[in-house]
């Protein structure tokens, strides 16, 4: 399974969406079907679903296609995770840690897990298979979390004043600002990214859940997607090569470059340059 092992707690002292929130229709979201199940959310499930669709809608316009299978989302007291195991009808099974009126966390966690699904996390993979370049996928998922928080905060700020989401926009913006401002997301003084990656890649290859290192890479990648959001379509072509698991970073990116349509190749080249992959 794909684990997001660091859980960030944000206490938003704001009212919950409340029972008036209505479940969004999948047809309104390019056919994406998100199903919120279980009784442990501490807020109405339709309100949770609305926040998850808001996160998804920041990425959907740029994707080549949306996941065809439903995404069943339940609460967990552990870290957020997307299981390799599927539901009885092929559903993706996602567990989120967020609960209560922590709307920023719903957006943050779900964007991460959705990006795993988009990035073909279960292709040529499984619970016992070591994927030495998974750290880059984890970094891209963190990038998606930041991207979604920023976009949802802006969208909700533009809502009419009597819309409950307008009052919540500030909490999302504050959470985003606190994350991008974290010291561990900055390169140490006097360190080039190439030198930092050369020193840290071996550890990342052995443990892709080195959150502090993944976070630093994510912040480096975020401006690329801000400048060209169409790059999210390219993420849908990751992990398609059987040789990806044991490839070097340069080979992994080369496989990615070879699998994306020609229109997406310039974006992959930009990512390659940002990572200074050899």
mmCIF file of C-alpha atoms in Angstrom:
data_model
loop_
_atom_site.group_PDB
_atom_site.id
_atom_site.type_symbol
_atom_site.label_atom_id
_atom_site.label_comp_id
_atom_site.label_asym_id
_atom_site.label_seq_id
_atom_site.Cartn_x
_atom_site.Cartn_y
_atom_site.Cartn_z
ATOM 1 C CA UNK A 1 0.000 0.000 0.000
ATOM 2 C CA UNK A 2 0.997 3.629 -0.447
ATOM 3 C CA UNK A 3 1.393 5.331 2.896
ATOM 4 C CA UNK A 4 1.443 9.004 3.690
ATOM 5 C CA UNK A 5 3.163 8.604 7.028
ATOM 6 C CA UNK A 6 3.238 12.098 8.449
ATOM 7 C CA UNK A 7 -0.074 13.334 9.771
ATOM 8 C CA UNK A 8 -0.377 17.073 10.159
ATOM 9 C CA UNK A 9 -3.027 18.248 12.576
ATOM 10 C CA UNK A 10 -4.751 21.556 12.010
ATOM 11 C CA UNK A 11 -7.395 22.746 14.416
ATOM 12 C CA UNK A 12 -9.739 24.917 12.407
ATOM 13 C CA UNK A 13 -11.937 26.715 14.902
ATOM 14 C CA UNK A 14 -14.616 27.196 12.307
ATOM 15 C CA UNK A 15 -18.099 25.788 11.979
ATOM 16 C CA UNK A 16 -18.561 22.517 10.139
ATOM 17 C CA UNK A 17 -20.284 22.497 6.789
ATOM 18 C CA UNK A 18 -23.370 21.206 8.535
ATOM 19 C CA UNK A 19 -26.212 18.984 7.437
ATOM 20 C CA UNK A 20 -27.253 21.329 4.655
ATOM 21 C CA UNK A 21 -24.276 20.266 2.539
ATOM 22 C CA UNK A 22 -25.323 18.069 -0.370
ATOM 23 C CA UNK A 23 -23.363 15.285 -2.022
ATOM 24 C CA UNK A 24 -21.875 16.426 -5.305
ATOM 25 C CA UNK A 25 -22.993 14.491 -8.353
ATOM 26 C CA UNK A 26 -20.153 12.534 -9.984
ATOM 27 C CA UNK A 27 -21.269 13.738 -13.427
ATOM 28 C CA UNK A 28 -20.293 17.260 -12.406
ATOM 29 C CA UNK A 29 -16.696 16.148 -11.916
ATOM 30 C CA UNK A 30 -15.851 14.497 -15.235
ATOM 31 C CA UNK A 31 -17.367 11.269 -13.975
ATOM 32 C CA UNK A 32 -15.151 10.899 -10.904
ATOM 33 C CA UNK A 33 -17.068 8.920 -8.304
ATOM 34 C CA UNK A 34 -16.016 9.564 -4.692
ATOM 35 C CA UNK A 35 -17.925 7.618 -2.050
ATOM 36 C CA UNK A 36 -17.458 8.624 1.580
ATOM 37 C CA UNK A 37 -18.359 5.779 3.902
ATOM 38 C CA UNK A 38 -18.234 5.033 7.626
ATOM 39 C CA UNK A 39 -19.357 6.793 10.774
ATOM 40 C CA UNK A 40 -16.087 8.126 12.219
ATOM 41 C CA UNK A 41 -15.861 11.496 10.495
ATOM 42 C CA UNK A 42 -17.509 13.551 13.304
ATOM 43 C CA UNK A 43 -19.159 15.635 10.565
ATOM 44 C CA UNK A 44 -21.750 14.651 7.934
ATOM 45 C CA UNK A 45 -20.331 12.464 5.170
ATOM 46 C CA UNK A 46 -21.765 14.724 2.420
ATOM 47 C CA UNK A 47 -19.709 17.606 3.821
ATOM 48 C CA UNK A 48 -16.568 15.493 3.676
ATOM 49 C CA UNK A 49 -17.429 14.449 0.128
ATOM 50 C CA UNK A 50 -17.841 18.081 -0.907
ATOM 51 C CA UNK A 51 -14.341 18.906 0.369
ATOM 52 C CA UNK A 52 -12.859 15.887 -1.430
ATOM 53 C CA UNK A 53 -14.480 16.872 -4.716
ATOM 54 C CA UNK A 54 -13.120 20.403 -4.239
ATOM 55 C CA UNK A 55 -9.617 18.949 -3.963
ATOM 56 C CA UNK A 56 -10.133 16.690 -6.970
ATOM 57 C CA UNK A 57 -11.522 19.504 -9.087
ATOM 58 C CA UNK A 58 -8.203 21.371 -8.912
ATOM 59 C CA UNK A 59 -6.547 18.497 -10.819
ATOM 60 C CA UNK A 60 -9.316 17.044 -13.002
ATOM 61 C CA UNK A 61 -9.325 19.728 -15.717
ATOM 62 C CA UNK A 62 -5.731 18.845 -16.598
ATOM 63 C CA UNK A 63 -5.870 15.041 -16.570
ATOM 64 C CA UNK A 64 -6.034 12.898 -19.687
ATOM 65 C CA UNK A 65 -8.768 10.857 -17.983
ATOM 66 C CA UNK A 66 -10.226 10.356 -14.536
ATOM 67 C CA UNK A 67 -10.107 7.088 -12.576
ATOM 68 C CA UNK A 68 -12.818 4.868 -14.002
ATOM 69 C CA UNK A 69 -13.413 2.934 -10.779
ATOM 70 C CA UNK A 70 -15.126 4.573 -7.796
ATOM 71 C CA UNK A 71 -12.921 5.797 -4.960
ATOM 72 C CA UNK A 72 -14.276 4.602 -1.615
ATOM 73 C CA UNK A 73 -13.016 6.779 1.230
ATOM 74 C CA UNK A 74 -13.135 5.777 4.883
ATOM 75 C CA UNK A 75 -11.628 7.198 8.061
ATOM 76 C CA UNK A 76 -8.561 5.762 9.764
ATOM 77 C CA UNK A 77 -6.822 6.543 13.029
ATOM 78 C CA UNK A 78 -3.538 5.757 11.299
ATOM 79 C CA UNK A 79 -1.798 7.595 8.467
ATOM 80 C CA UNK A 80 -3.635 8.243 5.183
ATOM 81 C CA UNK A 81 -3.192 5.406 2.715
ATOM 82 C CA UNK A 82 -4.327 4.109 -0.664
ATOM 83 C CA UNK A 83 -4.483 0.325 -0.579
ATOM 84 C CA UNK A 84 -3.154 -1.941 -3.293
ATOM 85 C CA UNK A 85 -6.119 -4.146 -2.536
ATOM 86 C CA UNK A 86 -9.265 -3.165 -4.456
ATOM 87 C CA UNK A 87 -12.890 -3.405 -3.370
ATOM 88 C CA UNK A 88 -15.172 -6.242 -4.529
ATOM 89 C CA UNK A 89 -16.117 -4.320 -7.677
ATOM 90 C CA UNK A 90 -12.686 -2.882 -8.392
ATOM 91 C CA UNK A 91 -13.096 0.227 -6.230
ATOM 92 C CA UNK A 92 -10.024 2.105 -5.069
ATOM 93 C CA UNK A 93 -9.862 2.010 -1.262
ATOM 94 C CA UNK A 94 -8.570 5.183 0.374
ATOM 95 C CA UNK A 95 -8.248 5.819 4.109
ATOM 96 C CA UNK A 96 -7.946 9.406 5.371
ATOM 97 C CA UNK A 97 -6.913 10.502 8.846
ATOM 98 C CA UNK A 98 -8.720 13.853 8.732
ATOM 99 C CA UNK A 99 -11.883 14.154 10.777
ATOM 100 C CA UNK A 100 -14.147 16.796 12.221
ATOM 101 C CA UNK A 101 -14.062 20.309 10.809
ATOM 102 C CA UNK A 102 -10.451 20.103 9.609
ATOM 103 C CA UNK A 103 -11.342 20.978 6.020
ATOM 104 C CA UNK A 104 -7.784 21.873 5.072
ATOM 105 C CA UNK A 105 -6.682 18.357 5.995
ATOM 106 C CA UNK A 106 -9.366 16.726 3.850
ATOM 107 C CA UNK A 107 -8.150 18.676 0.833
ATOM 108 C CA UNK A 108 -4.491 18.073 1.648
ATOM 109 C CA UNK A 109 -4.760 14.339 2.278
ATOM 110 C CA UNK A 110 -7.136 13.478 -0.549
ATOM 111 C CA UNK A 111 -5.146 15.342 -3.223
ATOM 112 C CA UNK A 112 -2.128 13.267 -2.181
ATOM 113 C CA UNK A 113 -3.955 9.948 -2.408
ATOM 114 C CA UNK A 114 -5.738 10.837 -5.650
ATOM 115 C CA UNK A 115 -2.374 11.582 -7.243
ATOM 116 C CA UNK A 116 -1.153 8.094 -6.325
ATOM 117 C CA UNK A 117 -4.106 6.720 -8.269
ATOM 118 C CA UNK A 118 -3.480 9.030 -11.230
ATOM 119 C CA UNK A 119 0.212 8.032 -11.212
ATOM 120 C CA UNK A 120 -0.612 4.325 -11.657
ATOM 121 C CA UNK A 121 0.648 3.473 -8.165
ATOM 122 C CA UNK A 122 -0.491 -0.152 -8.488
ATOM 123 C CA UNK A 123 1.073 -0.871 -11.899
ATOM 124 C CA UNK A 124 3.907 -3.409 -11.620
ATOM 125 C CA UNK A 125 3.699 -2.975 -7.849
ATOM 126 C CA UNK A 126 2.407 -4.523 -4.653
ATOM 127 C CA UNK A 127 2.875 -4.515 -0.868
ATOM 128 C CA UNK A 128 6.054 -6.612 -1.014
ATOM 129 C CA UNK A 129 7.638 -4.974 -4.067
ATOM 130 C CA UNK A 130 10.384 -2.409 -3.550
ATOM 131 C CA UNK A 131 10.035 0.558 -5.894
ATOM 132 C CA UNK A 132 13.288 2.501 -5.693
ATOM 133 C CA UNK A 133 11.870 5.620 -7.353
ATOM 134 C CA UNK A 134 8.662 5.776 -5.337
ATOM 135 C CA UNK A 135 10.090 8.749 -3.464
ATOM 136 C CA UNK A 136 9.522 10.872 -6.572
ATOM 137 C CA UNK A 137 5.891 9.757 -6.748
ATOM 138 C CA UNK A 138 5.530 10.639 -3.046
ATOM 139 C CA UNK A 139 7.028 14.061 -3.745
ATOM 140 C CA UNK A 140 4.616 14.628 -6.636
ATOM 141 C CA UNK A 141 1.724 13.658 -4.365
ATOM 142 C CA UNK A 142 2.872 16.236 -1.828
ATOM 143 C CA UNK A 143 3.130 18.760 -4.658
ATOM 144 C CA UNK A 144 -0.482 17.974 -5.555
ATOM 145 C CA UNK A 145 -1.526 18.537 -1.938
ATOM 146 C CA UNK A 146 0.030 22.000 -1.936
ATOM 147 C CA UNK A 147 -1.367 22.778 -5.381
ATOM 148 C CA UNK A 148 -4.878 21.738 -4.313
ATOM 149 C CA UNK A 149 -4.772 23.686 -1.052
ATOM 150 C CA UNK A 150 -3.747 26.841 -2.884
ATOM 151 C CA UNK A 151 -6.427 26.438 -5.565
ATOM 152 C CA UNK A 152 -9.253 25.511 -3.199
ATOM 153 C CA UNK A 153 -8.378 28.386 -0.858
ATOM 154 C CA UNK A 154 -8.602 30.818 -3.768
ATOM 155 C CA UNK A 155 -11.819 29.294 -5.101
ATOM 156 C CA UNK A 156 -13.549 29.372 -1.740
ATOM 157 C CA UNK A 157 -12.418 32.926 -1.066
ATOM 158 C CA UNK A 158 -14.299 33.909 -4.226
ATOM 159 C CA UNK A 159 -17.556 32.370 -3.038
ATOM 160 C CA UNK A 160 -20.466 34.659 -2.083
ATOM 161 C CA UNK A 161 -20.207 35.978 1.445
ATOM 162 C CA UNK A 162 -23.178 33.904 2.579
ATOM 163 C CA UNK A 163 -21.551 30.665 1.394
ATOM 164 C CA UNK A 164 -19.972 28.764 4.309
ATOM 165 C CA UNK A 165 -16.909 27.985 2.194
ATOM 166 C CA UNK A 166 -16.007 31.677 1.957
ATOM 167 C CA UNK A 167 -15.553 31.721 5.726
ATOM 168 C CA UNK A 168 -13.340 28.628 5.548
ATOM 169 C CA UNK A 169 -11.003 29.896 2.828
ATOM 170 C CA UNK A 170 -8.745 31.670 5.300
ATOM 171 C CA UNK A 171 -8.044 28.468 7.224
ATOM 172 C CA UNK A 172 -6.971 26.712 4.031
ATOM 173 C CA UNK A 173 -4.751 29.632 3.064
ATOM 174 C CA UNK A 174 -3.136 29.682 6.512
ATOM 175 C CA UNK A 175 -2.448 25.961 6.340
ATOM 176 C CA UNK A 176 -0.919 26.306 2.875
ATOM 177 C CA UNK A 177 1.263 29.210 4.003
ATOM 178 C CA UNK A 178 2.446 27.287 7.071
ATOM 179 C CA UNK A 179 3.407 24.274 4.966
ATOM 180 C CA UNK A 180 5.340 26.089 2.237
ATOM 181 C CA UNK A 181 7.101 28.132 4.900
ATOM 182 C CA UNK A 182 8.441 25.144 6.836
ATOM 183 C CA UNK A 183 12.202 25.294 7.283
ATOM 184 C CA UNK A 184 12.810 21.710 6.203
ATOM 185 C CA UNK A 185 11.404 22.492 2.752
ATOM 186 C CA UNK A 186 14.330 24.842 2.077
ATOM 187 C CA UNK A 187 17.793 23.803 0.954
ATOM 188 C CA UNK A 188 20.472 24.170 3.606
ATOM 189 C CA UNK A 189 22.572 27.286 3.146
ATOM 190 C CA UNK A 190 25.265 26.883 0.518
ATOM 191 C CA UNK A 191 23.753 23.662 -0.831
ATOM 192 C CA UNK A 192 22.784 23.301 -4.490
ATOM 193 C CA UNK A 193 19.841 21.054 -5.223
ATOM 194 C CA UNK A 194 22.056 18.754 -7.292
ATOM 195 C CA UNK A 195 24.414 18.300 -4.346
ATOM 196 C CA UNK A 196 21.526 17.816 -1.931
ATOM 197 C CA UNK A 197 19.944 15.164 -4.158
ATOM 198 C CA UNK A 198 23.242 13.341 -4.613
ATOM 199 C CA UNK A 199 23.568 13.118 -0.837
ATOM 200 C CA UNK A 200 19.951 12.195 -0.126
ATOM 201 C CA UNK A 201 18.842 10.044 -3.055
ATOM 202 C CA UNK A 202 20.297 6.781 -1.666
ATOM 203 C CA UNK A 203 18.235 7.171 1.493
ATOM 204 C CA UNK A 204 15.150 8.122 -0.496
ATOM 205 C CA UNK A 205 15.543 5.077 -2.728
ATOM 206 C CA UNK A 206 15.620 2.833 0.338
ATOM 207 C CA UNK A 207 12.788 4.626 2.153
ATOM 208 C CA UNK A 208 10.400 6.685 -0.004
ATOM 209 C CA UNK A 209 8.553 7.899 3.099
ATOM 210 C CA UNK A 210 11.315 10.219 4.250
ATOM 211 C CA UNK A 211 8.745 12.989 4.560
ATOM 212 C CA UNK A 212 11.121 15.881 5.179
ATOM 213 C CA UNK A 213 13.120 15.080 2.055
ATOM 214 C CA UNK A 214 9.987 14.441 -0.012
ATOM 215 C CA UNK A 215 8.628 17.789 1.163
ATOM 216 C CA UNK A 216 11.729 19.622 -0.025
ATOM 217 C CA UNK A 217 11.472 18.010 -3.467
ATOM 218 C CA UNK A 218 7.750 18.835 -3.595
ATOM 219 C CA UNK A 219 8.380 22.509 -2.968
ATOM 220 C CA UNK A 220 10.965 22.513 -5.765
ATOM 221 C CA UNK A 221 8.433 20.956 -8.155
ATOM 222 C CA UNK A 222 5.442 23.100 -7.155
ATOM 223 C CA UNK A 223 6.372 26.165 -9.295
ATOM 224 C CA UNK A 224 6.562 23.924 -12.367
ATOM 225 C CA UNK A 225 2.907 22.936 -11.970
ATOM 226 C CA UNK A 226 1.872 26.460 -11.034
ATOM 227 C CA UNK A 227 3.381 27.712 -14.291
ATOM 228 C CA UNK A 228 2.049 24.804 -16.362
ATOM 229 C CA UNK A 229 -0.876 23.007 -14.667
ATOM 230 C CA UNK A 230 -1.210 20.890 -17.787
ATOM 231 C CA UNK A 231 1.758 19.002 -16.397
ATOM 232 C CA UNK A 232 -0.664 17.006 -14.241
ATOM 233 C CA UNK A 233 -1.662 15.133 -17.394
ATOM 234 C CA UNK A 234 1.920 13.874 -17.655
ATOM 235 C CA UNK A 235 1.690 12.349 -14.178
ATOM 236 C CA UNK A 236 -0.849 9.907 -15.611
ATOM 237 C CA UNK A 237 1.976 8.234 -17.570
ATOM 238 C CA UNK A 238 4.244 7.428 -14.628
ATOM 239 C CA UNK A 239 5.055 3.874 -13.539
ATOM 240 C CA UNK A 240 4.084 2.231 -16.818
ATOM 241 C CA UNK A 241 7.443 0.611 -17.543
ATOM 242 C CA UNK A 242 8.306 -2.796 -16.101
ATOM 243 C CA UNK A 243 11.850 -1.587 -15.487
ATOM 244 C CA UNK A 244 10.819 1.355 -13.315
ATOM 245 C CA UNK A 245 11.227 -0.358 -9.951
ATOM 246 C CA UNK A 246 14.992 -0.883 -10.188
ATOM 247 C CA UNK A 247 15.830 1.966 -12.565
ATOM 248 C CA UNK A 248 18.095 4.863 -11.722
ATOM 249 C CA UNK A 249 16.335 8.194 -11.418
ATOM 250 C CA UNK A 250 17.562 9.168 -14.876
ATOM 251 C CA UNK A 251 16.240 5.914 -16.348
ATOM 252 C CA UNK A 252 12.924 6.305 -14.524
ATOM 253 C CA UNK A 253 12.455 9.782 -15.940
ATOM 254 C CA UNK A 254 13.526 8.490 -19.346
ATOM 255 C CA UNK A 255 10.801 5.839 -19.223
ATOM 256 C CA UNK A 256 8.319 8.542 -18.256
ATOM 257 C CA UNK A 257 9.462 10.723 -21.144
ATOM 258 C CA UNK A 258 9.056 7.830 -23.539
ATOM 259 C CA UNK A 259 5.516 7.042 -22.376
ATOM 260 C CA UNK A 260 3.959 10.511 -22.391
ATOM 261 C CA UNK A 261 2.438 11.937 -25.569
ATOM 262 C CA UNK A 262 4.693 14.316 -27.483
ATOM 263 C CA UNK A 263 2.758 17.323 -26.192
ATOM 264 C CA UNK A 264 3.738 16.432 -22.600
ATOM 265 C CA UNK A 265 7.418 15.795 -23.241
ATOM 266 C CA UNK A 266 8.542 19.409 -22.768
ATOM 267 C CA UNK A 267 7.052 19.339 -19.264
ATOM 268 C CA UNK A 268 8.875 16.124 -18.400
ATOM 269 C CA UNK A 269 12.083 17.768 -19.629
ATOM 270 C CA UNK A 270 11.435 20.660 -17.274
ATOM 271 C CA UNK A 271 11.051 18.231 -14.380
ATOM 272 C CA UNK A 272 14.255 16.481 -15.414
ATOM 273 C CA UNK A 273 16.095 19.789 -15.403
ATOM 274 C CA UNK A 274 14.667 20.727 -12.004
ATOM 275 C CA UNK A 275 15.891 17.440 -10.571
ATOM 276 C CA UNK A 276 19.189 17.636 -12.458
ATOM 277 C CA UNK A 277 18.750 13.912 -13.043
ATOM 278 C CA UNK A 278 21.783 12.097 -14.365
#
